[in-house]
Structure formats: C-alpha cells, structure tokens
GROMACS .gro file of C-alpha atoms in nm:
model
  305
    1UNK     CA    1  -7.245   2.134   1.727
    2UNK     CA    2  -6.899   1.939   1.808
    3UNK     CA    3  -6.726   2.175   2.121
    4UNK     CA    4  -6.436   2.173   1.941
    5UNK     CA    5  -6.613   2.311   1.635
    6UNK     CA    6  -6.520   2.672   1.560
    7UNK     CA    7  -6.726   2.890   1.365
    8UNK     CA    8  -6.592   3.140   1.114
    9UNK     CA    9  -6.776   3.474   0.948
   10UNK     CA   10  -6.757   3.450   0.615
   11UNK     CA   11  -6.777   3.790   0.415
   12UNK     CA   12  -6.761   3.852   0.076
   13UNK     CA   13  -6.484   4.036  -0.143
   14UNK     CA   14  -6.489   4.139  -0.529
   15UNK     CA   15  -6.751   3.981  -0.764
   16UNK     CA   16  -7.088   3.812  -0.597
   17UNK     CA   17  -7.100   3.494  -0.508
   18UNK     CA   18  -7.446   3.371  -0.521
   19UNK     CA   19  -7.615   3.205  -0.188
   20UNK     CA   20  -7.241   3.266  -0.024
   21UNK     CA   21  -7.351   3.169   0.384
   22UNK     CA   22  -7.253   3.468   0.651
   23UNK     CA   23  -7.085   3.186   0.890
   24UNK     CA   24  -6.927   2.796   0.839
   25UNK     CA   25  -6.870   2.561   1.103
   26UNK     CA   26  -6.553   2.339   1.112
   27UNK     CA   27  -6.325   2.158   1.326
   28UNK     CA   28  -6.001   2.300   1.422
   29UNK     CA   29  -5.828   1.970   1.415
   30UNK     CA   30  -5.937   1.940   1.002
   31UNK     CA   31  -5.741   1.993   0.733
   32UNK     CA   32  -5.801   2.404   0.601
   33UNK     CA   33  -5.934   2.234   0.272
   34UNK     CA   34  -6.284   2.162   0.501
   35UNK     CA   35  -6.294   2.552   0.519
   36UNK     CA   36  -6.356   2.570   0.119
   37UNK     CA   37  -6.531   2.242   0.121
   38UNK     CA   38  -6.806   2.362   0.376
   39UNK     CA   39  -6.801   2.695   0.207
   40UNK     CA   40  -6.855   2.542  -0.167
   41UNK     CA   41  -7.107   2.295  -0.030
   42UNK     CA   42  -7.335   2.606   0.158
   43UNK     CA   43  -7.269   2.836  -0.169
   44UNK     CA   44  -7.350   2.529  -0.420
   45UNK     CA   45  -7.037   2.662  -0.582
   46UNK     CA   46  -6.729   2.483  -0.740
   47UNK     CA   47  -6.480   2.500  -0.518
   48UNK     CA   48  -6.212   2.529  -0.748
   49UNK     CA   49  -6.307   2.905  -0.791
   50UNK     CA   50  -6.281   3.005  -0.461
   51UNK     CA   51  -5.993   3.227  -0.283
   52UNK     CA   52  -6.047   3.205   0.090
   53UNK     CA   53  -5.775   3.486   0.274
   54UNK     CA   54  -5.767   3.565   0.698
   55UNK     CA   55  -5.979   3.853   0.749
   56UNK     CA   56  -5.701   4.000   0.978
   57UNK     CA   57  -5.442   4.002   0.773
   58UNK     CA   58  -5.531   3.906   0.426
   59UNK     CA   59  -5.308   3.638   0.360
   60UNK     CA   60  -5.466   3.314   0.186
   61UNK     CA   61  -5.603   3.002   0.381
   62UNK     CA   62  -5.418   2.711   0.132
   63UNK     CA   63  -5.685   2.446  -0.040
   64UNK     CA   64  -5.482   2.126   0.124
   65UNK     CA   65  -5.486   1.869   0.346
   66UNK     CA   66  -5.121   1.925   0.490
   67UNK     CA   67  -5.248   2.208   0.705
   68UNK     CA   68  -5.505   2.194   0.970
   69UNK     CA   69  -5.774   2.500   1.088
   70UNK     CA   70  -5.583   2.576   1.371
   71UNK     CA   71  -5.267   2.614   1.134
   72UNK     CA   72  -5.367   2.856   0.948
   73UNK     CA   73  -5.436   3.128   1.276
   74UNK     CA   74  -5.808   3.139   1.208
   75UNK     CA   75  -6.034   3.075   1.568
   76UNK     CA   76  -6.333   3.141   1.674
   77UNK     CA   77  -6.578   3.371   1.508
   78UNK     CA   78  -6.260   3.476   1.258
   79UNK     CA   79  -6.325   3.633   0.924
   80UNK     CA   80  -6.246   3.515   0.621
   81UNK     CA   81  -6.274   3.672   0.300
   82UNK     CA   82  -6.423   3.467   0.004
   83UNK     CA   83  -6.317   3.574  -0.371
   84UNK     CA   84  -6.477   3.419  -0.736
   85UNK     CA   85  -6.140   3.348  -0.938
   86UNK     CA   86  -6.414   3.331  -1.180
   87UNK     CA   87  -6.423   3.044  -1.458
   88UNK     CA   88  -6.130   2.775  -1.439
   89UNK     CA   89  -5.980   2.511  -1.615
   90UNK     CA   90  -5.742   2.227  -1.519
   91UNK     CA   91  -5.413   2.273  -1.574
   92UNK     CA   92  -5.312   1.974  -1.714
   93UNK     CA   93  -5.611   2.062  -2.004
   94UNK     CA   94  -5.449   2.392  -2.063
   95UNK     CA   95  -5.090   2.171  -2.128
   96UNK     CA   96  -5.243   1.904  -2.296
   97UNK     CA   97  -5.381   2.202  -2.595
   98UNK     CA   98  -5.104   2.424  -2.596
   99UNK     CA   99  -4.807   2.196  -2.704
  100UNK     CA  100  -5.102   2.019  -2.930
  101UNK     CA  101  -5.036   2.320  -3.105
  102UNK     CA  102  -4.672   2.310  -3.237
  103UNK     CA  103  -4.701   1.950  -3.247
  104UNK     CA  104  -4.959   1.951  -3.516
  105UNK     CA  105  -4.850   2.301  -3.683
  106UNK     CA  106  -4.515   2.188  -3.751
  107UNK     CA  107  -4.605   1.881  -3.979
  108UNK     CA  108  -4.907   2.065  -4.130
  109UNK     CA  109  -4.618   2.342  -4.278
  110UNK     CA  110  -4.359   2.095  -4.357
  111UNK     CA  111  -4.606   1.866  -4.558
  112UNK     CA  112  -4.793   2.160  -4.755
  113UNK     CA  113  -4.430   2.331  -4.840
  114UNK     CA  114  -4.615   2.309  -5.180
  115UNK     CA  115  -4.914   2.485  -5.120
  116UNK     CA  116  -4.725   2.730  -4.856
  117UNK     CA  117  -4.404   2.792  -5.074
  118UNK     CA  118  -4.526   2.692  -5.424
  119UNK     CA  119  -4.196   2.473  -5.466
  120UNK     CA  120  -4.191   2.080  -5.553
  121UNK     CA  121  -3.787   2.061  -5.422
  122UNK     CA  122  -3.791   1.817  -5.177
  123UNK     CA  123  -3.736   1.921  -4.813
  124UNK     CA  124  -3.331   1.898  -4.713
  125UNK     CA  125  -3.165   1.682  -4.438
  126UNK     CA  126  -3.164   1.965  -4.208
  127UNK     CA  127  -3.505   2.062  -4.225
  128UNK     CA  128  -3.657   1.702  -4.203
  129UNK     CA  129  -3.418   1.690  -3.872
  130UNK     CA  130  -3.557   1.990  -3.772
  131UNK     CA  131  -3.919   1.836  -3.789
  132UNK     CA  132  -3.809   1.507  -3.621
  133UNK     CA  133  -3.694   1.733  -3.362
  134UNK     CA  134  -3.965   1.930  -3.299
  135UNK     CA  135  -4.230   1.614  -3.285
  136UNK     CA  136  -4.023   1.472  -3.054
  137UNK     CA  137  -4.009   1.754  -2.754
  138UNK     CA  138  -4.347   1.874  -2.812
  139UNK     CA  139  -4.464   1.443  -2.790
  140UNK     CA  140  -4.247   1.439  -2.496
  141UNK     CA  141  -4.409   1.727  -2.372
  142UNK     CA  142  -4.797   1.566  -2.383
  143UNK     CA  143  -4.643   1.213  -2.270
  144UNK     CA  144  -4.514   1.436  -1.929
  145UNK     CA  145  -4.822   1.635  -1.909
  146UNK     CA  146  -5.041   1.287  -1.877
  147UNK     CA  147  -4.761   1.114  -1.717
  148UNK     CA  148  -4.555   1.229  -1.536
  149UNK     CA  149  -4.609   1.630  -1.428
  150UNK     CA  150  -4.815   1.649  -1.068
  151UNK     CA  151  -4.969   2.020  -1.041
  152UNK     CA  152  -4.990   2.158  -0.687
  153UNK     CA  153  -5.309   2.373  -0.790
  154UNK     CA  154  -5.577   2.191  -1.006
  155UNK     CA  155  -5.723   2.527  -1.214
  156UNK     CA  156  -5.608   2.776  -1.312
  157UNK     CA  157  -5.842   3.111  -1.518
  158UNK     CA  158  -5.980   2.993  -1.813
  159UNK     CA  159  -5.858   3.280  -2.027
  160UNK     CA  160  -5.491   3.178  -1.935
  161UNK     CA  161  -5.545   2.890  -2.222
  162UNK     CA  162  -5.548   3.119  -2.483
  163UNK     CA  163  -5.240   3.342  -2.369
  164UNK     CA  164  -5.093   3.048  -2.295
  165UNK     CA  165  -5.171   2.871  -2.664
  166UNK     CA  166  -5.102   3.205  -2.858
  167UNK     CA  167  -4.790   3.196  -2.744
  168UNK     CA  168  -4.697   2.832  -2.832
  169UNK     CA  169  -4.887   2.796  -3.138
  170UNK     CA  170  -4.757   3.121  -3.305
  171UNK     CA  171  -4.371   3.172  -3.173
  172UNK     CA  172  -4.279   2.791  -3.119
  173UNK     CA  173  -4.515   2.678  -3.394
  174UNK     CA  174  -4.605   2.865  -3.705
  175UNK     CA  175  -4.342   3.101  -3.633
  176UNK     CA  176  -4.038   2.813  -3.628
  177UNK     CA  177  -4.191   2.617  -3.879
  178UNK     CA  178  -4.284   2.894  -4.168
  179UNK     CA  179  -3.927   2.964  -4.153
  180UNK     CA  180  -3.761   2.727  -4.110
  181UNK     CA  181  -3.935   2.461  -4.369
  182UNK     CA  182  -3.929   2.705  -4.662
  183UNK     CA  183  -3.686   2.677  -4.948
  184UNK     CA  184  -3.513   3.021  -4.880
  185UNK     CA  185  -3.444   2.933  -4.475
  186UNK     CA  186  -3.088   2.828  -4.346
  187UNK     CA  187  -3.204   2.443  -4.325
  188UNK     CA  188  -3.259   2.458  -4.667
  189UNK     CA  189  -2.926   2.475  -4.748
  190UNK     CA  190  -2.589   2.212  -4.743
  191UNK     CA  191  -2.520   2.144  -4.354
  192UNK     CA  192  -2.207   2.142  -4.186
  193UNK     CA  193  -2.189   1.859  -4.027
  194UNK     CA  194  -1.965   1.918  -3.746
  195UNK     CA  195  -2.240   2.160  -3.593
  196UNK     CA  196  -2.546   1.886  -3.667
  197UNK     CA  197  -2.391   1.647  -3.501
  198UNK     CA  198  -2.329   1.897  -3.220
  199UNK     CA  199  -2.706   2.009  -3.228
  200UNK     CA  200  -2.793   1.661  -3.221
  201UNK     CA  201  -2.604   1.588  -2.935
  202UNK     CA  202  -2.691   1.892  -2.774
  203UNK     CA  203  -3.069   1.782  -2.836
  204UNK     CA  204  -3.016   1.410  -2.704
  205UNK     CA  205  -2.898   1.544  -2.353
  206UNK     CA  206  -3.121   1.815  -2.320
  207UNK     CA  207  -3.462   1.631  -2.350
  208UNK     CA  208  -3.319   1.318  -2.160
  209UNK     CA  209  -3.232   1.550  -1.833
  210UNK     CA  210  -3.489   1.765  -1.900
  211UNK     CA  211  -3.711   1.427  -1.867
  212UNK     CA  212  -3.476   1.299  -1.562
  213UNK     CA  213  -3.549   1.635  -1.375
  214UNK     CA  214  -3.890   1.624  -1.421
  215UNK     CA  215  -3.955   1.250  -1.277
  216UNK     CA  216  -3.733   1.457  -0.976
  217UNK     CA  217  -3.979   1.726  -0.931
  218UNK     CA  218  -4.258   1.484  -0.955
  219UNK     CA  219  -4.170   1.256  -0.694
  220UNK     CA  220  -4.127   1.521  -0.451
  221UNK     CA  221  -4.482   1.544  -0.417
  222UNK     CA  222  -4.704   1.229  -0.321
  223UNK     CA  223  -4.980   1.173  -0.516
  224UNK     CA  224  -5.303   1.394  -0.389
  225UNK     CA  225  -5.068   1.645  -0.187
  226UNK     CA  226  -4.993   1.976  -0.262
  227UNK     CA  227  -4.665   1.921  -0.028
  228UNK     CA  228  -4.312   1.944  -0.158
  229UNK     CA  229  -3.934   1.828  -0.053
  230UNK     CA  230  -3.596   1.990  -0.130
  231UNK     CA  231  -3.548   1.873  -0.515
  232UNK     CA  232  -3.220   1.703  -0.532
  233UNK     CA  233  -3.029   1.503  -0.782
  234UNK     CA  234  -2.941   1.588  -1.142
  235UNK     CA  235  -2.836   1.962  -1.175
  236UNK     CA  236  -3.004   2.049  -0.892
  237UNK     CA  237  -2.675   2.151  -0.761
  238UNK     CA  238  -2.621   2.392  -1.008
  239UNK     CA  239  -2.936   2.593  -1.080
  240UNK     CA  240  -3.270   2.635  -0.887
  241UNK     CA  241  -3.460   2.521  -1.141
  242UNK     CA  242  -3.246   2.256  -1.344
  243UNK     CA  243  -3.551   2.133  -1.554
  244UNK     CA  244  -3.532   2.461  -1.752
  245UNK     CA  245  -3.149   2.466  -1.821
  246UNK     CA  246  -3.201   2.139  -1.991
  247UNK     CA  247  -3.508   2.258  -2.181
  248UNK     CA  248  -3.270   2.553  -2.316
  249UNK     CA  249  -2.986   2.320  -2.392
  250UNK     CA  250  -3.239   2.146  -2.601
  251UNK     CA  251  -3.344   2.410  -2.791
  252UNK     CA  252  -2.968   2.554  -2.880
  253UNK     CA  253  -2.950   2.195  -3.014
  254UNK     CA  254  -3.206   2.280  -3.274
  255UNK     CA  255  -3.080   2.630  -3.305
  256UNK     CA  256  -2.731   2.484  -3.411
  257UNK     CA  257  -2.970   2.247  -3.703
  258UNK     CA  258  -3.167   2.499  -3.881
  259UNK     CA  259  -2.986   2.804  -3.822
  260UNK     CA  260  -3.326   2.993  -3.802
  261UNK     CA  261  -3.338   3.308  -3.656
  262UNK     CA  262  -3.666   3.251  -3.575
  263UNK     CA  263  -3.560   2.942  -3.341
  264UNK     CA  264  -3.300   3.220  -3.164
  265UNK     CA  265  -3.602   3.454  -3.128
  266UNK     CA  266  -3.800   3.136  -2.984
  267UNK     CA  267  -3.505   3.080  -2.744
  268UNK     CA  268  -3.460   3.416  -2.568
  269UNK     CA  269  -3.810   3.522  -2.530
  270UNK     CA  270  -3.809   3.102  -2.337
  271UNK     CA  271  -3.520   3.147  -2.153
  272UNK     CA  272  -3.664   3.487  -2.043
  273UNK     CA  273  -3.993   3.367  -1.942
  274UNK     CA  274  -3.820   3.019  -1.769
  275UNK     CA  275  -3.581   3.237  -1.577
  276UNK     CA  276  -3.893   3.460  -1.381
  277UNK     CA  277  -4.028   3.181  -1.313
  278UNK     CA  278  -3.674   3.018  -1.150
  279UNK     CA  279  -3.653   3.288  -0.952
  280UNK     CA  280  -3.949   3.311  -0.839
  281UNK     CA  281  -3.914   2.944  -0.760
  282UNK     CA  282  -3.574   2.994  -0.584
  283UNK     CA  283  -3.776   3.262  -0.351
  284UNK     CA  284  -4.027   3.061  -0.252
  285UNK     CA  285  -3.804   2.771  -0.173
  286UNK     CA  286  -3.584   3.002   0.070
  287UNK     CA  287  -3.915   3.108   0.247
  288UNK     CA  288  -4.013   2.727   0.242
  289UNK     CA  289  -3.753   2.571   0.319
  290UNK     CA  290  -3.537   2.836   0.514
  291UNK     CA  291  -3.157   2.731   0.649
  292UNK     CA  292  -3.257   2.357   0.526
  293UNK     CA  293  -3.240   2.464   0.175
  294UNK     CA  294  -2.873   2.555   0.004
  295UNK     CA  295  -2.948   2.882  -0.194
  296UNK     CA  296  -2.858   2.888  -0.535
  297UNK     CA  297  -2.698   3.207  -0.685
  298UNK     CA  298  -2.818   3.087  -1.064
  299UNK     CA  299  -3.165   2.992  -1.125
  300UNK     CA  300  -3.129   2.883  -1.449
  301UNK     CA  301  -2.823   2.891  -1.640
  302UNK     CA  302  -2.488   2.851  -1.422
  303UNK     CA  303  -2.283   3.139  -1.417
  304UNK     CA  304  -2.492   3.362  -1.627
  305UNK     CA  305  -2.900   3.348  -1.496
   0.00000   0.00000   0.00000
C-alpha cells in the first residue's frame, strides 16, 4: 500500500448491498469518483446505484472527477456511508421515451379523427397547424436530447420513466390532441387570423431561443464533466433559467392557434413545474457560484415568476 493511500470504513445504510467491503483504499490526490469506483469494483455492483455520504456529517461525496479525496474532507480511516438508489436508468433514455410519446400520440388522433370522432369533415387550417406544431417541438425535443442536452448525473430511478411519461403522454399528448383535433374543439372552427399569425410568431421565437439557450447550457459543461460555468448570453439576463421562458412563450404560441383549453391547462401545470425547478436552479447557482454570480429576482418569467 501507496503511503499516501488513505483507507476509508465503509458502512452500510438502508437496503443491503450484497458483498459491500468494510474498508477501500484510495489515494487522496484522486478524483472522489475512485471512492465509488473501488467501492463498485469490491461490491461487484453498478456504480451508478450507489450514494456514497461523509460519515461525520452526512453530506454526499460527488461521483466526478473535478474533486479530489482530500476535497471532499474524508482522511484516514473516515466513514462513509454507502446507499442502493436501487434500479436506474439513463437519463437521456427516460427523454428519448417520454416526448416519443406526444410525438407519436398526436398524429395517431389527428389521422383516426374518423374512427375517434366518427366524422369524414376534413381537419381545418388551425388544427393541421396545431399538429405541425406539435411534431415540430416534441422532434426538436428528441433531436436535443441526442444532440445537444449534456446531463450532469447519468441515471436517474427507474420508476421516474413512468411518472415522467404519464405525464407527457396523457396532459401534453392525448390530452391536447383529443381536444383539440375533434370537430367540436376551437381549431375546428374559422380562425382569426390576426391571432395565428401572432401564435405563429410567438411559436417561431420560442423554439428558436429555447434551442439557442440550450446550446448555452450545454457548452458550459465540457464533455465528460459534471462541472458548470455562469450561463450567459441570450435571456440569461433576465431570468435564471431563460430556457424555460422560451419553452412557455412557445406554448402560448399554440395556445393563441387552437384556442384549447386543454393547451391552457397544459401550460400552467408546465410553467408550474419549470418554475420549481428555476428556483431551485437559481439556489444552487448562488451557493455555487456565490458573489461571482448576479442573482436574479425572476426565475422564469420577468416580472411575474
């Protein structure tokens, strides 16, 4: 053994972990991502389901290579405590199937209007804009998940894919498009063309920054880091989390199409969810980032959220 190896007790916490070792060995110079490493490899475990936390104080020992051993407070003969997140799945797999959803769903309606409706009318101008719209984002979505979006943890639960997929495949898919693609619905009727081409426009600008923020966020991390900068640039000025005002301004575009209450009831419970997450965003980059980082009184929509 290295002197400058340390060795750490390792003890376990919540659900068994089978052949889990009582002590690793690592360098205190080495990243805190050999702690898991040499704790996965002992435990033939994946490593993607472990929680490692200080034994003094409880706080977690981060997966990464951005922080050494001796970063993270641990010495010699510290405990840590080892937790089963139990089964995971990649992230990027739980994005990929749950904007397949609404991408798929929304056709599948607007095509069988005749088995779903029982009406031969032909669909109106509004609703077949409505559709167009809809393939687009959720396309654009998949395209950024494979793309462009880099994910600072690599699983998450497994059950989170199906909370996750209810809630896009019912409220932004069947939900939007049953009601909105039927002949009784708003879209069905004569449009006013002043507020399409509004929507439209509204719709244009929305995805486009929503896509220009994104390429932001992304290259604020290198690739196989888990770091971050201070995101700058397009609306970044305005709200913590810019990406999300976009994504709403995109979605009031469709509103102002289909007139569909069921789009409004899409947006709010969104722009709900999109704002917790701002501000939780706009916390952790004051605790990150501290007097380096300009705080942001909105997190998501300026003057309002």
């Amino acid at each position: 053994m290295s002197a400058t190896s340390i060795t750490l007790v390792v003890r376990p916490r919540g659900r068994p972990i089978k052949n889990l070792p009582e002590s690793v060995t690592v360098s205190p110079d080495a990243s805190a991502a050999q702690i898991y490493e040499a704790i996965a490899k002992a435990a033939r475990f994946d490593i993607h389901r472990l929680r490692v936390t200080k034994g003094s104080d409880g706080s977690a020992i981060p997966n990464g290579a951005d922080v050494t051993v001796h970063d993270t407070g641990v010495r010699n003969k510290s405990a840590v405590d080892v937790k089963d997140l139990g089964p995971q799945i990649s992230w990027r797999t739980v994005f990929i199937v749950e904007y397949f959803g609404p991408l798929v769903i929304h056709p599948l309606v607007y095509f069988g209007r005749p088995y779903i409706y029982g009406t031969r009318a032909p669909a109106s101008d509004l609703q077949k804009l409505t559709l167009l719209m809809c393939v687009i984002h959720f396309a654009k979505r998949e395209f950024e998940t494979l793309f462009v979006h880099r994910f600072s943890s690599a699983t998450m639960p497994i059950r989170n894919i199906y909370k996750n997929s209810g809630y896009y495949w019912i409220i932004s898919g069947l939900n939007l498009a049953y009601w909105t693609y039927g002949p009784n619905s708003p879209a069905a009727r004569p449009s006013n063309p002043l507020l399409t081409y509004a929507g439209i426009a509204l719709f244009a600008i929305g995805e486009i920054c929503n896509y220009i923020t994104h390429v932001t966020l992304k290259n604020l991390r290198r690739p196989g880091s888990t770091d971050r900068g201070i995101p700058q640039g397009l609306g970044f000025n305005l709200v913590t989390c810019p990406n999300y005002m976009f994504e709403a301004i995109a979605w009031i575009g469709v509103a102002l199409v289909n007139w569909s209450l069921s789009t409004l009831i899409f947006i709010i419970l969104a722009v709900g969810q999109m704002g917790a997450w701002a501000w939780k965003k706009e916390r952790r980059y004051r605790k990150e980032f501290g007097d380096k980082y300009k705080r942001k009184r909105y997190a998501i929509l300026p003057g309002i959220w």
